[in-house]
Amino acid sequence: MAKSWMHALLLLLLCVPLTLSSGPGTEPRHRNISISLNPGHHDPPGGDLLYVRSVGPNDTLHILFCSQGAPTLLLIHSNSTEATVKVEWDDFLSGNSSGSVNVVPEGSVVYSGSLVFSRVWEYDDVNDTADPGSDLFPPYELQDVTWSRFNLSTLSALLCGVYKDSNGTFCVQLSVFENWGRSELWPRLLHNPDSTQLAFWLDGLTPRSAHSRFLLELTAVGGAPLETVQTVRSIDDEFTPSIFTVSQWLSNSSVPDRASGSSPGFVQWKPVAYRKPSATLEVATPVRHQLPRQQDPVSAANTSKLIFGFYGNDTSTSGINISFGLSGEPLYGSTSYLSWTLLVGVGDPPLDSFSALVWSILAVGLGTPLLLLLLGGVWVCVRKLSAPTPTAYEPIN
Ligand SMILES: *[C@@H]1O[C@H](CO)[C@@H](O)[C@H](O)[C@H]1NC(C)=O
Ligand SMILES: *[C@@H]1O[C@H](CO)[C@@H](O)[C@H](O)[C@H]1NC(C)=O
Ligand SMILES: *[C@@H]1O[C@H](CO)[C@@H](O)[C@H](O)[C@H]1NC(C)=O
Ligand SMILES: *[C@@H]1O[C@H](CO)[C@@H](O)[C@H](O)[C@H]1NC(C)=O
Ligand SMILES: *[C@@H]1O[C@H](CO)[C@@H](O)[C@H](O)[C@H]1NC(C)=O
Ligand SMILES: *[C@@H]1O[C@H](CO)[C@@H](O)[C@H](O)[C@H]1NC(C)=O
Ligand SMILES: *[C@@H]1O[C@H](CO)[C@@H](O)[C@H](O)[C@H]1NC(C)=O
Ligand SMILES: *[C@@H]1O[C@H](CO)[C@@H](O)[C@H](O)[C@H]1NC(C)=O
Ligand SMILES: *[C@@H]1O[C@H](CO)[C@@H](O)[C@H](O)[C@H]1NC(C)=O
Ligand SMILES: *[C@@H]1O[C@H](CO)[C@@H](O)[C@H](O)[C@H]1NC(C)=O
Ligand SMILES: *[C@@H]1O[C@H](CO)[C@@H](O)[C@H](O)[C@H]1NC(C)=O
């Protein structure tokens, strides 16, 4: 009787962690990716357009990344495995590119959203308040950066450029995914096949003041307008030591959007940047965001050919500033390097559940004392039950 009870408890202790730790990885599933650079044109002047077609069991995620103007990522989700993006290059490259980027069949689009790396602000933080309200320099307009050609590797594209005659490089790297996973480099964001990862870094820029700090301004165009930043707590800092939260820039209307059958989009990051190319705890620096703001769609369309080509110039647009460093943290000039990573996707943002490691620590930590208690109890019971029987004594010779 006691034995079977103990068996049940043991089974419970072993199995609960296993079932709960299989959190992510169920939805969405694997996608097949094909990549083409400048589809339909062999060498467009003014920058590259990367087209990644990511096909799932009954849908397609179209990922476009473009350096004609400010670096721009466009995600289009269509409910057909046959859908493709068509670019009318003559119109696209003309001053009036509106309508030159299309999905065929047109009716297959269920959601689209885009993110533009608009500008980098620099300010002189004389009093070490990390308050960008004061002493701003003219921003680096990223549409005016001279961008290199895309440097493609298996599932990623690297874009770097220099701003006029300033020193240093601005880089944006796109990674796309066929499966769930976690990137090797800190902050080791969790990704799913419906998301893409962007890394942004600022290397070797000569600061314009002795106490320079930086902001990155991002612009989101299309989809349900991104208006809220949600901070989600996570006690699992196993992958990004010392960081206990995830920030998500979302639309207020995600719920009504989902009811209509279309998935909302998201931008997600961990509030940490790194001051050296090899990210470690020692060079981590906190990241904050300002409240998202509505922006002028005409100027957004003006900064990016891809935005103008797909959305035209009157689609809902919102912007956000990401600020690097806090009061007391080292200034940009200390290493002349900053890198920050974010995830952009459709559907629900992937979230860490307790990992297998945390579960096994919990299981060992809680399970071992319980097991010892139980075994002790059983042993005492067995002794009590067997003690009074006199026949248990062996005759001594
Ligand atoms: C991906 O490609 C493999 C092999 O070509 C195929 O078996 C599989 O069905 C494809 N998956 C999707 C989601 O298209
Ligand atoms: C995709 O197809 C599967 C079965 O083929 C179905 O269960 C699932 O609901 C479909 N998903 C969508 C988003 O339509
Ligand atoms: C721009 O192109 C659109 C569609 O091709 C056209 O309707 C519009 O008249 C054009 N505008 C100008 C100023 O050329
Ligand atoms: C918006 O784009 C259209 C072409 O699609 C153009 O005719 C119009 O002048 C633009 N509006 C502004 C305010 O630039
Ligand atoms: C795809 O989405 C469009 C627009 O939401 C809808 O009209 C169409 O019926 C959908 N097609 C399929 C196969 O689900
Ligand atoms: C820095 O502090 C000094 C003295 O408190 C003040 O006069 C000055 O305006 C501050 N500068 C900035 C940029 O806030
Ligand atoms: C492309 O990137 C790889 C590493 O990602 C680098 O080794 C190589 O030098 C780069 N090529 C160019 C032309 O920048
Ligand atoms: C570029 O770097 C050199 C050496 O560090 C410096 O003398 C020069 O002023 C910098 N140029 C700009 C535009 O910052
Ligand atoms: C979206 O939500 C945020 C916070 O929940 C709120 O401050 C903001 O006003 C909302 N925006 C709109 C347009 O409702
Ligand atoms: C669009 O960009 C051009 C030059 O790139 C500039 O002259 C014009 O003022 C801009 N228009 C808007 C509305 O920002
Ligand atoms: C970002 O910060 C700069 C400088 O403070 C400001 O001019 C700009 O409007 C901000 N952008 C957004 C989207 O809040």
Short mmCIF file of C-alpha atoms in Angstrom, two decimals, residues 178-335:
data_model
loop_
_atom_site.label_atom_id
_atom_site.label_comp_id
_atom_site.label_asym_id
_atom_site.label_seq_id
_atom_site.Cartn_x
_atom_site.Cartn_y
_atom_site.Cartn_z
CA GLU A 178 13.15 27.90 -39.87
CA ASN A 179 12.60 26.57 -36.34
CA TRP A 180 12.34 27.50 -32.70
CA GLY A 181 15.66 28.23 -31.08
CA ARG A 182 17.89 30.62 -29.26
CA SER A 183 20.79 32.53 -30.73
CA GLU A 184 24.28 31.72 -29.47
CA LEU A 185 25.19 35.32 -28.73
CA TRP A 186 23.98 37.28 -25.74
CA PRO A 187 21.29 38.32 -24.97
CA ARG A 188 20.36 34.89 -26.38
CA LEU A 189 16.80 35.84 -27.38
CA LEU A 190 14.35 33.01 -27.91
CA HIS A 191 13.00 32.97 -31.48
CA ASN A 192 10.34 31.09 -33.41
CA PRO A 193 9.91 30.57 -37.17
CA ASP A 194 7.43 33.49 -37.29
CA SER A 195 10.06 35.96 -36.11
CA THR A 196 13.27 37.55 -37.33
CA GLN A 197 16.14 38.88 -35.27
CA LEU A 198 17.84 42.21 -35.87
CA ALA A 199 21.12 43.23 -34.29
CA PHE A 200 22.16 46.86 -34.42
CA TRP A 201 25.63 48.12 -33.62
CA LEU A 202 27.53 51.36 -33.62
CA ASP A 203 31.27 50.81 -33.92
CA GLY A 204 34.04 53.37 -33.66
CA LEU A 205 32.01 56.54 -34.04
CA THR A 206 33.98 59.53 -32.73
CA PRO A 207 31.78 61.12 -30.03
CA ARG A 208 30.96 64.78 -30.63
CA SER A 209 31.28 65.65 -26.94
CA ALA A 210 33.20 64.45 -23.90
CA HIS A 211 30.07 62.88 -22.36
CA SER A 212 28.18 61.52 -25.33
CA ARG A 213 25.35 59.05 -25.00
CA PHE A 214 23.13 57.72 -27.78
CA LEU A 215 19.51 56.99 -28.67
CA LEU A 216 18.16 54.89 -31.52
CA GLU A 217 14.87 55.98 -33.08
CA LEU A 218 12.77 53.21 -34.63
CA THR A 219 9.65 53.72 -36.73
CA ALA A 220 6.90 51.13 -37.15
CA VAL A 221 4.65 51.44 -40.21
CA GLY A 222 1.52 49.48 -41.12
CA GLY A 223 -0.29 46.69 -39.36
CA ALA A 224 -2.09 47.52 -36.17
CA PRO A 225 -0.30 50.64 -34.87
CA LEU A 226 2.26 49.78 -32.18
CA GLU A 227 1.32 52.02 -29.26
CA THR A 228 2.25 50.28 -26.03
CA VAL A 229 5.41 48.86 -24.54
CA GLN A 230 4.73 46.01 -22.17
CA THR A 231 7.37 44.82 -19.73
CA VAL A 232 7.11 41.16 -18.92
CA ARG A 233 8.87 39.81 -15.84
CA SER A 234 10.82 36.64 -16.13
CA ILE A 235 12.71 34.94 -13.33
CA ASP A 236 14.69 32.94 -15.82
CA ASP A 237 17.95 34.83 -16.32
CA GLU A 238 19.87 31.71 -17.19
CA PHE A 239 20.38 32.91 -20.78
CA THR A 240 20.83 36.63 -20.14
CA PRO A 241 22.43 36.93 -16.70
CA SER A 242 21.17 39.79 -14.52
CA ILE A 243 18.28 40.63 -16.87
CA PHE A 244 14.89 39.75 -15.48
CA THR A 245 12.52 41.41 -17.93
CA VAL A 246 11.53 41.36 -21.59
CA SER A 247 10.09 44.45 -23.30
CA GLN A 248 7.46 44.15 -26.01
CA TRP A 249 6.26 46.91 -28.30
CA LEU A 250 2.72 45.92 -29.21
CA SER A 251 -0.51 47.20 -30.61
CA ASN A 252 -3.32 48.16 -28.20
CA SER A 253 -5.75 46.44 -30.49
CA SER A 254 -4.11 43.02 -30.66
CA VAL A 255 -7.18 41.39 -29.17
CA PRO A 256 -9.79 42.68 -31.66
CA ASP A 257 -7.23 41.98 -34.38
CA ARG A 258 -6.95 38.36 -33.34
CA ALA A 259 -10.74 38.02 -33.22
CA SER A 260 -10.88 38.96 -36.90
CA GLY A 261 -8.52 36.10 -37.67
CA SER A 262 -5.43 38.12 -38.45
CA SER A 263 -2.38 37.93 -36.27
CA PRO A 264 -0.84 41.04 -34.77
CA GLY A 265 2.84 41.83 -34.94
CA PHE A 266 5.40 42.59 -32.26
CA VAL A 267 8.85 43.98 -31.53
CA GLN A 268 10.58 42.39 -28.53
CA TRP A 269 13.90 42.97 -26.77
CA LYS A 270 15.73 42.50 -23.51
CA PRO A 271 16.62 45.82 -21.88
CA VAL A 272 20.36 45.37 -22.29
CA ALA A 273 23.04 46.51 -24.74
CA TYR A 274 26.73 45.62 -24.85
CA ARG A 275 29.71 47.96 -25.00
CA LYS A 276 32.07 45.52 -26.71
CA PRO A 277 31.73 43.15 -29.67
CA SER A 278 32.14 40.14 -27.38
CA ALA A 279 29.09 40.45 -25.13
CA THR A 280 29.80 39.63 -21.48
CA LEU A 281 28.28 40.65 -18.15
CA GLU A 282 31.09 43.21 -17.57
CA VAL A 283 30.23 45.19 -20.71
CA ALA A 284 26.43 45.03 -20.35
CA THR A 285 24.66 48.38 -20.10
CA PRO A 286 20.95 49.00 -19.40
CA VAL A 287 18.54 50.05 -22.15
CA ARG A 288 15.42 52.14 -21.62
CA HIS A 289 12.63 53.18 -23.96
CA GLN A 290 10.55 56.31 -24.24
CA LEU A 291 6.80 56.15 -24.80
CA PRO A 292 5.85 55.35 -28.40
CA ARG A 293 4.54 58.31 -30.38
CA GLN A 294 2.53 58.76 -33.52
CA GLN A 295 4.66 59.91 -36.42
CA ASP A 296 4.11 61.57 -39.75
CA PRO A 297 3.52 58.86 -42.40
CA VAL A 298 4.78 61.14 -45.18
CA SER A 299 8.23 61.54 -43.69
CA ALA A 300 8.41 57.82 -42.87
CA ALA A 301 7.62 57.03 -46.52
CA ASN A 302 10.26 59.55 -47.48
CA THR A 303 13.02 57.78 -45.54
CA SER A 304 12.50 54.30 -47.01
CA LYS A 305 11.75 53.18 -50.60
CA LEU A 306 10.33 49.90 -49.30
CA ILE A 307 7.81 51.72 -47.07
CA PHE A 308 6.72 54.03 -49.88
CA GLY A 309 6.63 51.13 -52.35
CA PHE A 310 4.42 48.88 -50.23
CA TYR A 311 2.38 51.24 -48.05
CA GLY A 312 2.45 54.58 -49.88
CA ASN A 313 2.55 57.67 -47.71
CA ASP A 314 -0.58 57.60 -45.55
CA THR A 315 -0.35 54.43 -43.43
CA SER A 316 -0.39 54.58 -39.62
CA THR A 317 3.09 55.21 -38.28
CA SER A 318 4.53 55.26 -34.77
CA GLY A 319 8.01 55.79 -33.42
CA ILE A 320 9.98 54.92 -30.33
CA ASN A 321 13.33 55.97 -28.90
CA ILE A 322 15.62 53.41 -27.32
CA SER A 323 18.19 54.98 -25.02
CA PHE A 324 21.47 53.34 -24.09
CA GLY A 325 22.99 53.68 -20.63
CA LEU A 326 21.84 55.09 -17.32
CA SER A 327 23.25 57.74 -15.01
CA GLY A 328 26.50 56.34 -13.59
CA GLU A 329 27.01 53.88 -16.45
CA PRO A 330 30.10 54.24 -18.67
CA LEU A 331 29.78 56.66 -21.61
CA TYR A 332 29.89 55.62 -25.28
CA GLY A 333 33.45 56.94 -25.56
CA SER A 334 34.75 54.40 -23.04
CA THR A 335 34.67 51.63 -25.66
#
